[in-house]
CSV table of C-alpha atoms in Angstrom, one decimal:
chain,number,residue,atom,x,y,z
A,13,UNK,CA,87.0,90.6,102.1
A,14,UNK,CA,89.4,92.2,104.3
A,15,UNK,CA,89.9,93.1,108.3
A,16,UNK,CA,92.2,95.4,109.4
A,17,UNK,CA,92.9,95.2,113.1
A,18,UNK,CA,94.3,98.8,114.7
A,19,UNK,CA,96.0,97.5,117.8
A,20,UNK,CA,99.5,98.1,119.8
A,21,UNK,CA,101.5,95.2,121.5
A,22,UNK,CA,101.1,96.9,124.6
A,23,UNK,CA,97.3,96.8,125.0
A,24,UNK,CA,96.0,93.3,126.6
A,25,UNK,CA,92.6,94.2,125.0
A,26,UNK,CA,94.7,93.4,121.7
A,27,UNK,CA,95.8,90.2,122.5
A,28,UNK,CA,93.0,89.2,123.9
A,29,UNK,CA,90.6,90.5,121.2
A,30,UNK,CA,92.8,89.3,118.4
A,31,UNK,CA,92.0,85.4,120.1
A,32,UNK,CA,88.5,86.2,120.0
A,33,UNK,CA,88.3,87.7,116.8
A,34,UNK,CA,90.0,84.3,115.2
A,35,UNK,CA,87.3,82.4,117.2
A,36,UNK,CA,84.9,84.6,115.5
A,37,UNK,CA,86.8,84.0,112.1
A,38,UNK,CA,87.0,80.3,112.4
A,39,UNK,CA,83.0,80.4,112.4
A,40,UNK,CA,82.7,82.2,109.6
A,41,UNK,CA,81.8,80.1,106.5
A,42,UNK,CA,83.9,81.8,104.2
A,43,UNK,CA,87.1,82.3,106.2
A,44,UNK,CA,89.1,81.5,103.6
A,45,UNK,CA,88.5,84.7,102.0
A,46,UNK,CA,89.5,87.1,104.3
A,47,UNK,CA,92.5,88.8,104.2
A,48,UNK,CA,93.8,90.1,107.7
A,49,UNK,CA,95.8,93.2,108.0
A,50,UNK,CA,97.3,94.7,111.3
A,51,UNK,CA,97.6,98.2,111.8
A,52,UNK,CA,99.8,100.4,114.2
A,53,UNK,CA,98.3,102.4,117.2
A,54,UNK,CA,100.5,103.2,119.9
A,55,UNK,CA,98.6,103.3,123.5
A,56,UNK,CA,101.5,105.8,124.6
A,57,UNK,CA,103.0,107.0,122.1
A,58,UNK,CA,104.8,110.3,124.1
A,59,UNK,CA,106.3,108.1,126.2
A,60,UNK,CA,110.5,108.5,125.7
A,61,UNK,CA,112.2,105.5,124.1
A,62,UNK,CA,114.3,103.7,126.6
A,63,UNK,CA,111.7,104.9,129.7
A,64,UNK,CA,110.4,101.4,129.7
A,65,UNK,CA,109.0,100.7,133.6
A,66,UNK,CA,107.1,97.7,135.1
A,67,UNK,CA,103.3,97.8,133.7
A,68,UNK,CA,102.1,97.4,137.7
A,69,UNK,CA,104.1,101.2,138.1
A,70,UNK,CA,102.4,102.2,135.9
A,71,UNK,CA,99.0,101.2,136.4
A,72,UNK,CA,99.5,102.6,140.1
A,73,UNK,CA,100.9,105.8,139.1
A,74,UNK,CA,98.2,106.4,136.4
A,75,UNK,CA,95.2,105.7,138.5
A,76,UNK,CA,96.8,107.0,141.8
A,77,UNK,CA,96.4,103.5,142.4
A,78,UNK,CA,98.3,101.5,145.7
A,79,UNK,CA,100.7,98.4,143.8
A,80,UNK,CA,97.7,95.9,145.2
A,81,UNK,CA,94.7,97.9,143.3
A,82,UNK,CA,97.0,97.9,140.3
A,83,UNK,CA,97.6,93.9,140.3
A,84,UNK,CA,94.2,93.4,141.2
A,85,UNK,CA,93.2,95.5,137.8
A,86,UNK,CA,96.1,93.2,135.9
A,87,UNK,CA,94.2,90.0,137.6
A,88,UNK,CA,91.1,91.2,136.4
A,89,UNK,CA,92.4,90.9,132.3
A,90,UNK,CA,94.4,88.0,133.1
A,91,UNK,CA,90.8,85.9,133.7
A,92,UNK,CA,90.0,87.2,130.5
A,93,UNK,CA,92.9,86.0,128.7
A,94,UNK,CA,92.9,83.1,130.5
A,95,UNK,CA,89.5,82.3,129.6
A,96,UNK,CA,90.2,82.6,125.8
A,97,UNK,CA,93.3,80.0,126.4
A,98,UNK,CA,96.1,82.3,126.4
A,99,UNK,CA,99.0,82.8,129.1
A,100,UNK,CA,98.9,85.9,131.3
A,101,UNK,CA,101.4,86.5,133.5
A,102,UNK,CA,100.2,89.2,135.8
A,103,UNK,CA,102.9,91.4,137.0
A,104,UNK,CA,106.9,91.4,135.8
A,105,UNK,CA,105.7,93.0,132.3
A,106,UNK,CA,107.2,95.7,130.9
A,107,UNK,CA,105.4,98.9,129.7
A,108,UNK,CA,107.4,101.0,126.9
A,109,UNK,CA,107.2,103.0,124.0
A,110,UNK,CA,106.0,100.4,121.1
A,111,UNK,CA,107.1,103.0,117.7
A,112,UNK,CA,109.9,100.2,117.0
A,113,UNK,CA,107.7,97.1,117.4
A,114,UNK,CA,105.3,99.6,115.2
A,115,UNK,CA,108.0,99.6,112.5
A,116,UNK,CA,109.2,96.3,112.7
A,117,UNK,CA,105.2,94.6,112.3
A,118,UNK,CA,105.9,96.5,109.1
A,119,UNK,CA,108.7,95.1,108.0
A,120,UNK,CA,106.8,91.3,109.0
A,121,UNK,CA,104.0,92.3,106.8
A,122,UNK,CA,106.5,93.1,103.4
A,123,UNK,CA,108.2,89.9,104.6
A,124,UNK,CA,104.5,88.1,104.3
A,125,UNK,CA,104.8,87.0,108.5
A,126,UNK,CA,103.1,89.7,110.5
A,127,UNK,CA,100.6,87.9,112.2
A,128,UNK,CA,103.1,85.3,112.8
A,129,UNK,CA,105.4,88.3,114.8
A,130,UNK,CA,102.3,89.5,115.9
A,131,UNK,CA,101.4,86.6,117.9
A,132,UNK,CA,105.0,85.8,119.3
A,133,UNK,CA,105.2,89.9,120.5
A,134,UNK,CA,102.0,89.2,122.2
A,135,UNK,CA,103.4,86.2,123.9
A,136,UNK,CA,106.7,87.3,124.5
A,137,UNK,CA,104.9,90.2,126.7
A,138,UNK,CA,102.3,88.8,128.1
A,139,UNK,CA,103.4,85.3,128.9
A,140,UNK,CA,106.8,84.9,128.8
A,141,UNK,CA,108.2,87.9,130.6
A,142,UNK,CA,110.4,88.7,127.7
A,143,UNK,CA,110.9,92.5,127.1
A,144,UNK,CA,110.0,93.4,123.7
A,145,UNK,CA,111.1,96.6,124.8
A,146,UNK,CA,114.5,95.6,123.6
A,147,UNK,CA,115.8,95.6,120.7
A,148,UNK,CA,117.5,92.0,121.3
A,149,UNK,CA,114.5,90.4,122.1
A,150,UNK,CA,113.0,91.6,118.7
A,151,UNK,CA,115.5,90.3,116.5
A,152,UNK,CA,114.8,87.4,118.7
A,153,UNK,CA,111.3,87.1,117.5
A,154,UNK,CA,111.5,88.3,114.2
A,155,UNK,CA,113.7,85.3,113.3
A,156,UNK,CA,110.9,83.0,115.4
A,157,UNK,CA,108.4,84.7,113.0
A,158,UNK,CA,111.0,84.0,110.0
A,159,UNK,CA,112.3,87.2,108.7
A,160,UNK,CA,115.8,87.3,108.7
A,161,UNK,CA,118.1,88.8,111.8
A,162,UNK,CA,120.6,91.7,109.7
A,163,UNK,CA,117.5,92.7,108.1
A,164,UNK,CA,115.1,93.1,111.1
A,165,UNK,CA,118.4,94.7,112.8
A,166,UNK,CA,118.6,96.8,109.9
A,167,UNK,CA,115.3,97.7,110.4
A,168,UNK,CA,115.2,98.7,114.1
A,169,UNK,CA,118.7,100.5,114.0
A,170,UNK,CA,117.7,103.3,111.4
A,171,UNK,CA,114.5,105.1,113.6
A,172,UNK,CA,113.2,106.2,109.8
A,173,UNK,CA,112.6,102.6,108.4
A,174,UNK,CA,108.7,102.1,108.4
A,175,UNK,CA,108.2,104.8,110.8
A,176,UNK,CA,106.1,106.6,107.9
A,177,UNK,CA,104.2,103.3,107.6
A,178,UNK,CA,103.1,103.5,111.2
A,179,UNK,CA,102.5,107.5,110.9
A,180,UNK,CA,100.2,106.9,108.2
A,181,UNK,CA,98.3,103.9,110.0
A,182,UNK,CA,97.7,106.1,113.1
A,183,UNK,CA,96.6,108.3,110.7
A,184,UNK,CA,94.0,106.2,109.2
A,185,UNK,CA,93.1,105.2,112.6
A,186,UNK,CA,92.1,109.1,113.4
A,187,UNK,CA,90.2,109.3,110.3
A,188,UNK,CA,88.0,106.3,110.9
A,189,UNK,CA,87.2,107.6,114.2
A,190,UNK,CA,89.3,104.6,116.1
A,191,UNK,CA,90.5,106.6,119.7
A,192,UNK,CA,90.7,102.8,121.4
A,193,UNK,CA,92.2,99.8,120.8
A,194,UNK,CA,91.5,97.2,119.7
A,195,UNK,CA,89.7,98.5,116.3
A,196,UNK,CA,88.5,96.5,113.6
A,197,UNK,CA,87.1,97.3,110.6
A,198,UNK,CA,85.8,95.0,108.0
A,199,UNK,CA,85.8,96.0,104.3
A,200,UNK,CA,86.0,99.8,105.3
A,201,UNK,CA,82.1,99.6,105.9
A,202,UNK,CA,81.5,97.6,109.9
A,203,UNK,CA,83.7,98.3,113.0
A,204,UNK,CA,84.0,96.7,116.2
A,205,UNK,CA,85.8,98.6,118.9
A,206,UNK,CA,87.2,96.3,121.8
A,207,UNK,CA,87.5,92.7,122.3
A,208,UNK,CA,84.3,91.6,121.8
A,209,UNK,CA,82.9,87.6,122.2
A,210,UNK,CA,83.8,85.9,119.3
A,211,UNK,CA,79.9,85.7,118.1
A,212,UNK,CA,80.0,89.5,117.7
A,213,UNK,CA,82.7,89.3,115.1
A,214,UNK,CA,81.1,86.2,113.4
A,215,UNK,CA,78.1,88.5,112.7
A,216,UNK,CA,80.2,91.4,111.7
A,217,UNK,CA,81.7,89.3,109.2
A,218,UNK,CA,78.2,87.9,108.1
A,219,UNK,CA,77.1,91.5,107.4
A,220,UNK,CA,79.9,92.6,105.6
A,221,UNK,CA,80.0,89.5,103.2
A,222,UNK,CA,76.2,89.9,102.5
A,223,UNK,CA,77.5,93.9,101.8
A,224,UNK,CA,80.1,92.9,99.5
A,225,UNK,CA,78.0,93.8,96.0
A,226,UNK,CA,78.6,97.1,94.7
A,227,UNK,CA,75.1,99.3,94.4
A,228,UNK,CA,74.8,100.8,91.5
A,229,UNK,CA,74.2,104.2,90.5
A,230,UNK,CA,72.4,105.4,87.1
A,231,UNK,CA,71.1,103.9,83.8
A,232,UNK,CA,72.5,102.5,81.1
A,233,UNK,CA,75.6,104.3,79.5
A,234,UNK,CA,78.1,104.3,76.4
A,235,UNK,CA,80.8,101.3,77.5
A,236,UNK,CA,83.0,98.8,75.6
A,237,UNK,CA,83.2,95.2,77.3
A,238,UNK,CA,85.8,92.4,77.6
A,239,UNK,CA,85.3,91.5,73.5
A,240,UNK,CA,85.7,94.7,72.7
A,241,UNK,CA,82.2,95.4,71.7
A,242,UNK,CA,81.3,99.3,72.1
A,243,UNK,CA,77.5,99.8,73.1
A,244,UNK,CA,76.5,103.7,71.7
A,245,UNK,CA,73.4,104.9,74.0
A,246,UNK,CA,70.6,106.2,71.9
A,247,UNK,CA,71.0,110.1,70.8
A,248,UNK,CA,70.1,112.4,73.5
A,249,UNK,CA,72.1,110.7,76.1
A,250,UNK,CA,75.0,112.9,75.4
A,251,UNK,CA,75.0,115.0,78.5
B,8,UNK,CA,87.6,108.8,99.3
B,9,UNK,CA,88.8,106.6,96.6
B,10,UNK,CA,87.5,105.8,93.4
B,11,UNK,CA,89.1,103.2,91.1
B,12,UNK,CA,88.3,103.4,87.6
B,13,UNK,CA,88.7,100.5,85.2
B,14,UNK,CA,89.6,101.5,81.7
B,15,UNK,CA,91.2,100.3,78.5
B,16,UNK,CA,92.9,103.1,76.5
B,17,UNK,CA,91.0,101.9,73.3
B,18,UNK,CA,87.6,102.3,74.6
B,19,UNK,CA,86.0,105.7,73.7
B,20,UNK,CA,83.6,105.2,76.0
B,21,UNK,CA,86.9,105.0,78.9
B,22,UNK,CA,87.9,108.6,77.3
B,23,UNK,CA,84.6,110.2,77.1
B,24,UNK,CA,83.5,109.2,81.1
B,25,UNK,CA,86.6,110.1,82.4
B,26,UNK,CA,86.1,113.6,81.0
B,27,UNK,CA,82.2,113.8,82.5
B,28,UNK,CA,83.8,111.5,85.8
B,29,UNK,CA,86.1,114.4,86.2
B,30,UNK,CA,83.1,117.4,85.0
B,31,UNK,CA,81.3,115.5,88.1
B,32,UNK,CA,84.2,115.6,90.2
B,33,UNK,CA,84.8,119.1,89.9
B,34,UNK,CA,81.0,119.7,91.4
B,35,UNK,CA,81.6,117.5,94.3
B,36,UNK,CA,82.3,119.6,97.7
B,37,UNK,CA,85.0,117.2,99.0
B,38,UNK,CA,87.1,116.9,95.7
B,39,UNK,CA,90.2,117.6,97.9
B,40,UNK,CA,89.6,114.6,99.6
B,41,UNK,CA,89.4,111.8,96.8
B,42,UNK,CA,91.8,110.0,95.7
B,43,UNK,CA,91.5,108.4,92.3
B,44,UNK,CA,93.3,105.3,91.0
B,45,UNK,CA,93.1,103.9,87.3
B,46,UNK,CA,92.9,100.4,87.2
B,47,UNK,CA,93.6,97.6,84.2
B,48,UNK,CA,91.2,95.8,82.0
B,49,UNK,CA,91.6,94.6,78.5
B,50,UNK,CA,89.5,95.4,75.6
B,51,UNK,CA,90.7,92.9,73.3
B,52,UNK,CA,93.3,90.8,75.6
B,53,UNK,CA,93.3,87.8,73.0
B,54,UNK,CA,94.7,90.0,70.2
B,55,UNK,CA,98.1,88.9,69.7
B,56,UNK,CA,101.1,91.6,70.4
B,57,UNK,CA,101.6,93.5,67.1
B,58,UNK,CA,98.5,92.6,65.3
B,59,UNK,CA,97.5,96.1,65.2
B,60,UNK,CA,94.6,97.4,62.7
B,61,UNK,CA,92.6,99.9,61.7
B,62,UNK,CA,89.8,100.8,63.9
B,63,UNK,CA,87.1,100.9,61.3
B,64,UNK,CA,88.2,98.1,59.5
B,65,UNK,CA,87.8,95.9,63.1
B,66,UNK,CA,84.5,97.7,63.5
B,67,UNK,CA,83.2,96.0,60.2
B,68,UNK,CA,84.7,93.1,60.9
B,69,UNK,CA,83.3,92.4,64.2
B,70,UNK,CA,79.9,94.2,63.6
B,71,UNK,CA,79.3,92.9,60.3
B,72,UNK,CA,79.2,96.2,58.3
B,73,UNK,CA,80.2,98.3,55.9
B,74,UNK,CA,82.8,100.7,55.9
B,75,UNK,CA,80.4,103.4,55.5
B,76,UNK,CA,78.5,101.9,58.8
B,77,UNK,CA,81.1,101.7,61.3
B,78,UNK,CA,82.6,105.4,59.5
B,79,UNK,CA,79.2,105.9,60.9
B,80,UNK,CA,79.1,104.4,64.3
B,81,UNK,CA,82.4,106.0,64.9
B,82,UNK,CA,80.6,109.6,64.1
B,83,UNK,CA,78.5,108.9,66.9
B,84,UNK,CA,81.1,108.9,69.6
B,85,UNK,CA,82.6,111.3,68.1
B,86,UNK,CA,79.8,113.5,68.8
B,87,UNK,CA,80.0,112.3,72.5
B,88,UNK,CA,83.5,113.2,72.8
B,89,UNK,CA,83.1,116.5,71.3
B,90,UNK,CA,80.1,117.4,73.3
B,91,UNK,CA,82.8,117.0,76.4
B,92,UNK,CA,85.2,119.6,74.7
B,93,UNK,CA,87.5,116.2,73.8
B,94,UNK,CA,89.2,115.8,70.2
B,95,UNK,CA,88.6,113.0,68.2
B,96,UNK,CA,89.5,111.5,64.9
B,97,UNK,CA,86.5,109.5,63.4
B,98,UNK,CA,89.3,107.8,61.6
B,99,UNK,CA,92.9,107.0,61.5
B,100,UNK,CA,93.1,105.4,64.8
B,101,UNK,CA,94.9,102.0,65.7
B,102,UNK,CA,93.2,99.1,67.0
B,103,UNK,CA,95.8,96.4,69.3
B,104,UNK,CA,96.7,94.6,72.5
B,105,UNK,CA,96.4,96.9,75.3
B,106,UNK,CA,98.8,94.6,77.5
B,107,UNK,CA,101.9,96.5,77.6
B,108,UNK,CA,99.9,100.2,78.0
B,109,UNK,CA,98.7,99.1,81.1
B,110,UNK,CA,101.9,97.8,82.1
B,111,UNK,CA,103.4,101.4,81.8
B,112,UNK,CA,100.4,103.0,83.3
B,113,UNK,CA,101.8,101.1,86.2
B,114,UNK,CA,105.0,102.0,86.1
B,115,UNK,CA,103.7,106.0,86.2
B,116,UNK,CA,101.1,105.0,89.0
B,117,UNK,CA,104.6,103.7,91.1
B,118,UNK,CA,105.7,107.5,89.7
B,119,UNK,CA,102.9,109.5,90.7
B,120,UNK,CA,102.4,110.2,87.3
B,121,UNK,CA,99.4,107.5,86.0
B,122,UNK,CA,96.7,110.3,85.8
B,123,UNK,CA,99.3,112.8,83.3
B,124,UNK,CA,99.6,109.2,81.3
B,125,UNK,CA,96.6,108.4,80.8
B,126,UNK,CA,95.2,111.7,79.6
B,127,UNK,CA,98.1,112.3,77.2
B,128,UNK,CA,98.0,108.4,75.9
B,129,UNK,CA,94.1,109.1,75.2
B,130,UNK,CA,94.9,111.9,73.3
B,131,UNK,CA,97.9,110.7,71.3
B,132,UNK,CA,95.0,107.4,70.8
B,133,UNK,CA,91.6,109.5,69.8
B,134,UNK,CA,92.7,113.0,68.9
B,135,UNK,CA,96.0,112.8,67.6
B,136,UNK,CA,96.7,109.4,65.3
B,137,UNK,CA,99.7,109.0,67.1
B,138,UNK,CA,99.6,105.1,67.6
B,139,UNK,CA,99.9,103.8,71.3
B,140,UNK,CA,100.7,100.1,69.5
B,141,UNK,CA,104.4,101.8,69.2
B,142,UNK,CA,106.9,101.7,72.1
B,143,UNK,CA,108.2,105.0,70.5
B,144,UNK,CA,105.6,106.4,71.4
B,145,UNK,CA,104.4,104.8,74.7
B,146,UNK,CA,107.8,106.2,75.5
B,147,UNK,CA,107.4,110.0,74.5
B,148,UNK,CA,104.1,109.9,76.0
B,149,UNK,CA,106.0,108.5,79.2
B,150,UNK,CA,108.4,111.5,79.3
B,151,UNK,CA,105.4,114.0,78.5
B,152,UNK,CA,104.1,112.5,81.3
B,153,UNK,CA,107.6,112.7,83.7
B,154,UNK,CA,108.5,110.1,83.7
B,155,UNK,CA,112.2,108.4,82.7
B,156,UNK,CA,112.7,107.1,79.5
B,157,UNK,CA,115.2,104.8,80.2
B,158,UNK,CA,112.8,103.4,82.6
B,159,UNK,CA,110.0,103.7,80.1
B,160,UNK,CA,111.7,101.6,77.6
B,161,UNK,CA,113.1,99.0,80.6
B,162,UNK,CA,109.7,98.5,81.7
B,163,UNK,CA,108.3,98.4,77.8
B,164,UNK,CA,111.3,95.4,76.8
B,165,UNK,CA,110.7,93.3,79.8
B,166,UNK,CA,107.2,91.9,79.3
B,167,UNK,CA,107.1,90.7,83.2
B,168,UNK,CA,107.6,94.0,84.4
B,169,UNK,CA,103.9,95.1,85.9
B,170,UNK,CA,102.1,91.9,84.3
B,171,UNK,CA,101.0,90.7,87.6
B,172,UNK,CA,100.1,94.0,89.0
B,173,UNK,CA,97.7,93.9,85.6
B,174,UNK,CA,96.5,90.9,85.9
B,175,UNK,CA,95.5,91.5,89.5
B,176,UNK,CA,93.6,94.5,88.3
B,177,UNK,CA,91.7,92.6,85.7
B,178,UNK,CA,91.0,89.9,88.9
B,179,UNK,CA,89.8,92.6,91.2
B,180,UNK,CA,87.3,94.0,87.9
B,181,UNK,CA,86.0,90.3,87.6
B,182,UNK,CA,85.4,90.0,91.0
B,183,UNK,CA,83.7,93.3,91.8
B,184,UNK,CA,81.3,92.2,88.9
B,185,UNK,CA,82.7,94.7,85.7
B,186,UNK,CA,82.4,93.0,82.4
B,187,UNK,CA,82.4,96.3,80.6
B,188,UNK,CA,84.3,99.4,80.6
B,189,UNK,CA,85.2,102.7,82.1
B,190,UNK,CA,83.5,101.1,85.4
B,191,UNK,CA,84.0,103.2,88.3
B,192,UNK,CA,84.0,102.2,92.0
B,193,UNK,CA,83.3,104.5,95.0
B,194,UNK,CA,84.7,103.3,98.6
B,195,UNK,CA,83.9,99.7,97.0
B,196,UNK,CA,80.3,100.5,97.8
B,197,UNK,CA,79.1,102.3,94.8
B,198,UNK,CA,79.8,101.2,91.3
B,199,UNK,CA,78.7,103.4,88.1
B,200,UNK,CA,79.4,101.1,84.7
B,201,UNK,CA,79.9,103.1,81.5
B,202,UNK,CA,80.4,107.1,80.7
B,203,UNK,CA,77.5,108.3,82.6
B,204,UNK,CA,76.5,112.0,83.0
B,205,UNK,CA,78.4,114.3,85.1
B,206,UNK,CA,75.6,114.3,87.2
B,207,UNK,CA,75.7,110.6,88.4
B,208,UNK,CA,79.2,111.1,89.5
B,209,UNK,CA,78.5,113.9,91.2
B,210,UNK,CA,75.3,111.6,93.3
B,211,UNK,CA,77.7,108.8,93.5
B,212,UNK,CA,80.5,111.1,95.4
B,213,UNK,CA,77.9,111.9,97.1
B,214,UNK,CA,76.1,108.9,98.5
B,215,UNK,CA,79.3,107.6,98.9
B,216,UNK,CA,81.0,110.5,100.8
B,217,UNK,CA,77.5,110.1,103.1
B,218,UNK,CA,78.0,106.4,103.8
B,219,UNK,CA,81.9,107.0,105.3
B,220,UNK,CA,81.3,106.4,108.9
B,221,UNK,CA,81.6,103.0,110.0
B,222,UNK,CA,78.6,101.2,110.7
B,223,UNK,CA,80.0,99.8,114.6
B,224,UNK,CA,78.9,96.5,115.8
B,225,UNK,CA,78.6,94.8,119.4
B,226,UNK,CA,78.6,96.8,122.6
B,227,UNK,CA,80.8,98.3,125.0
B,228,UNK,CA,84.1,95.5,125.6
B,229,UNK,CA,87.2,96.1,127.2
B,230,UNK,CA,89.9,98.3,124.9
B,231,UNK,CA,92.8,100.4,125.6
B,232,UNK,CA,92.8,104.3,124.3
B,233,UNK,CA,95.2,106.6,123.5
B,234,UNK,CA,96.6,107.9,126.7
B,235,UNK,CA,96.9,104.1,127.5
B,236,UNK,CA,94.1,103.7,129.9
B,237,UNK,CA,92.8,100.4,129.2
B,238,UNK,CA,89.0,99.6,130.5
B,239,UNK,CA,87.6,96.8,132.0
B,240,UNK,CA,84.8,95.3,131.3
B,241,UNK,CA,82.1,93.9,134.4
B,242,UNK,CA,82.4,90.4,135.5
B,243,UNK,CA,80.4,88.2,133.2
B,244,UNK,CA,81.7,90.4,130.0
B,245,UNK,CA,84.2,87.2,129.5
B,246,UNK,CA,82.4,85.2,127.2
């Protein structure tokens, strides 16, 4: 079975969804048979590269907000991380353009480590107070996550590597009807939009496990199977 | 959309349902929109490399019969085949290890090219005695096809080359329940086993094209949309 999780680095309801979706996962009797993919969706994606400004500005500025309002608002997610065990620094984060982290989650998930770089982004910005906002920093993380530092360099230098991986993600992202993130889909047939409790994923993976069996459509027809036995359907069935 | 279709190149059955898949496909409103990928399985995968026979003379061998029988049984598909506008020698045709057909069919799938392949590789097999048991061949059929010959033959010497993307293929068949062949999969919701009529495609594009949305789970939770305005849920939502 596989989930694919739409979500940018820059949206707490990511992080915080992704921690409740793998407490979801973990009760899920056949866990070990999912395969987890991450997809790209950028929460602002007009936003210039290299206009990165403190997420409380931000806030203010977009909800014509006062600085207090806006921290109160960041307090108000950081219970909700907290709650689900993860570290939430309320102000000092950095809010930027995410296409690069975008292409390099790419890179991670040729390399076999994208939710390991996954995880440490979301850290990095939302506990740590490090900027992944800068290009340093990523190398930085993408050599925590174990993908080697000329080739994630590589990577971010040349604005063209992966950037069709994460055009064609957003892509699929429109087409499934995903406007918000975080969005998860499970086998293409059940979505969940937003970080849900944990038990609401545990049932979405229940439904889509008991979906798993093709239905199938018509009556029996000419076929050969696996011994190479060739089954002719009785004349007349040659429409 | 996407339908996979698992097919061996000897299986007349394979030949005859892609011509009705593709009759069906034609009467399907949103043919622009479906993508189709051919997929590996093995008709006679025990069958060591180069032990290539005659097609009737493994028909009476396997069935038990005469000559003059499986002469016989051939007619009948031959009538199938012919009813789909397809050519078709009732005799003449090779019987062998698929393995290293597939494996090229892979290399033109990397190429763009796997649907050109596989309808000149069924012809050179059912209406042209031209025997797809000889690399020669595979590799004119390649270049019909567009693709390289040097890269052809490369992929033809190296017997690693594609294996596992083959193998994986016959996996994925197993596991979705196929023991026989063509066996076609909509969306992995819908499966249609054998060369049905044109119709049942048609009602399997359909149902399937019908059954796109996502079915969405759970309620309202806190996400972050497009324009990077991230909502918060109520107090008690934390859970």
């Amino acid at each position: 079975m596989r989930v694919e999780i739409w979500s940018d680095i820059a949206c707490p309801w990511c992080y915080i969804g992704k921690a409740r979706f793998e407490k979801g996962l973990a009760g899920f009797a056949h866990r070990e048979e999912v395969e987890v993919v991450h997809r790209s969706f950028e929460l602002d994606p007009t936003r210039a590269k290299g206009d990165t400004v403190q997420v409380i500005d931000m806030l203010a500025q977009k909800y014509g907000r006062t600085r207090d309002e806006a921290n109160a608002m960041e307090a108000g997610v950081a219970a909700n991380a907290q709650a689900e065990g993860l570290g939430y620094l309320a102000e000092g984060r950095d809010h930027g353009n995410t296409f690069d982290i975008h292409r390099l989650l790419h890179l991670a998930k040729a390399r076999g480590r994208q939710d390991e770089l996954l995880d440490l982004a979301y850290r990095a910005n939302f506990a740590e107070e490090r900027s992944v906002f800068d290009h340093d920093v990523l190398v930085e993380l993408a050599v925590e996550a174990g993908i080697d530092a000329d080739e994630a360099r590589t990577v971010l230098a040349d604005p063209q590597a992966y950037a069709d991986e994460v055009r064609a993600d957003e892509r699929e992202a429109s087409e499934l009807g995903a406007n918000a993130v975080p969005f998860f889909v499970f086998d293409r047939r059940y979505g969940i939009s937003g970080g849900q409790p944990a038990e609401v994923f545990t049932q979405a993976l229940e439904q889509a496990w008991k979906d798993r069996p093709l239905t199938m459509v018509g009556e029996e027809a000419g076929a050969c199977d696996a011994d190479g036995t060739c089954e002719v359907p009785q004349a007349g069935a040659t429409s």
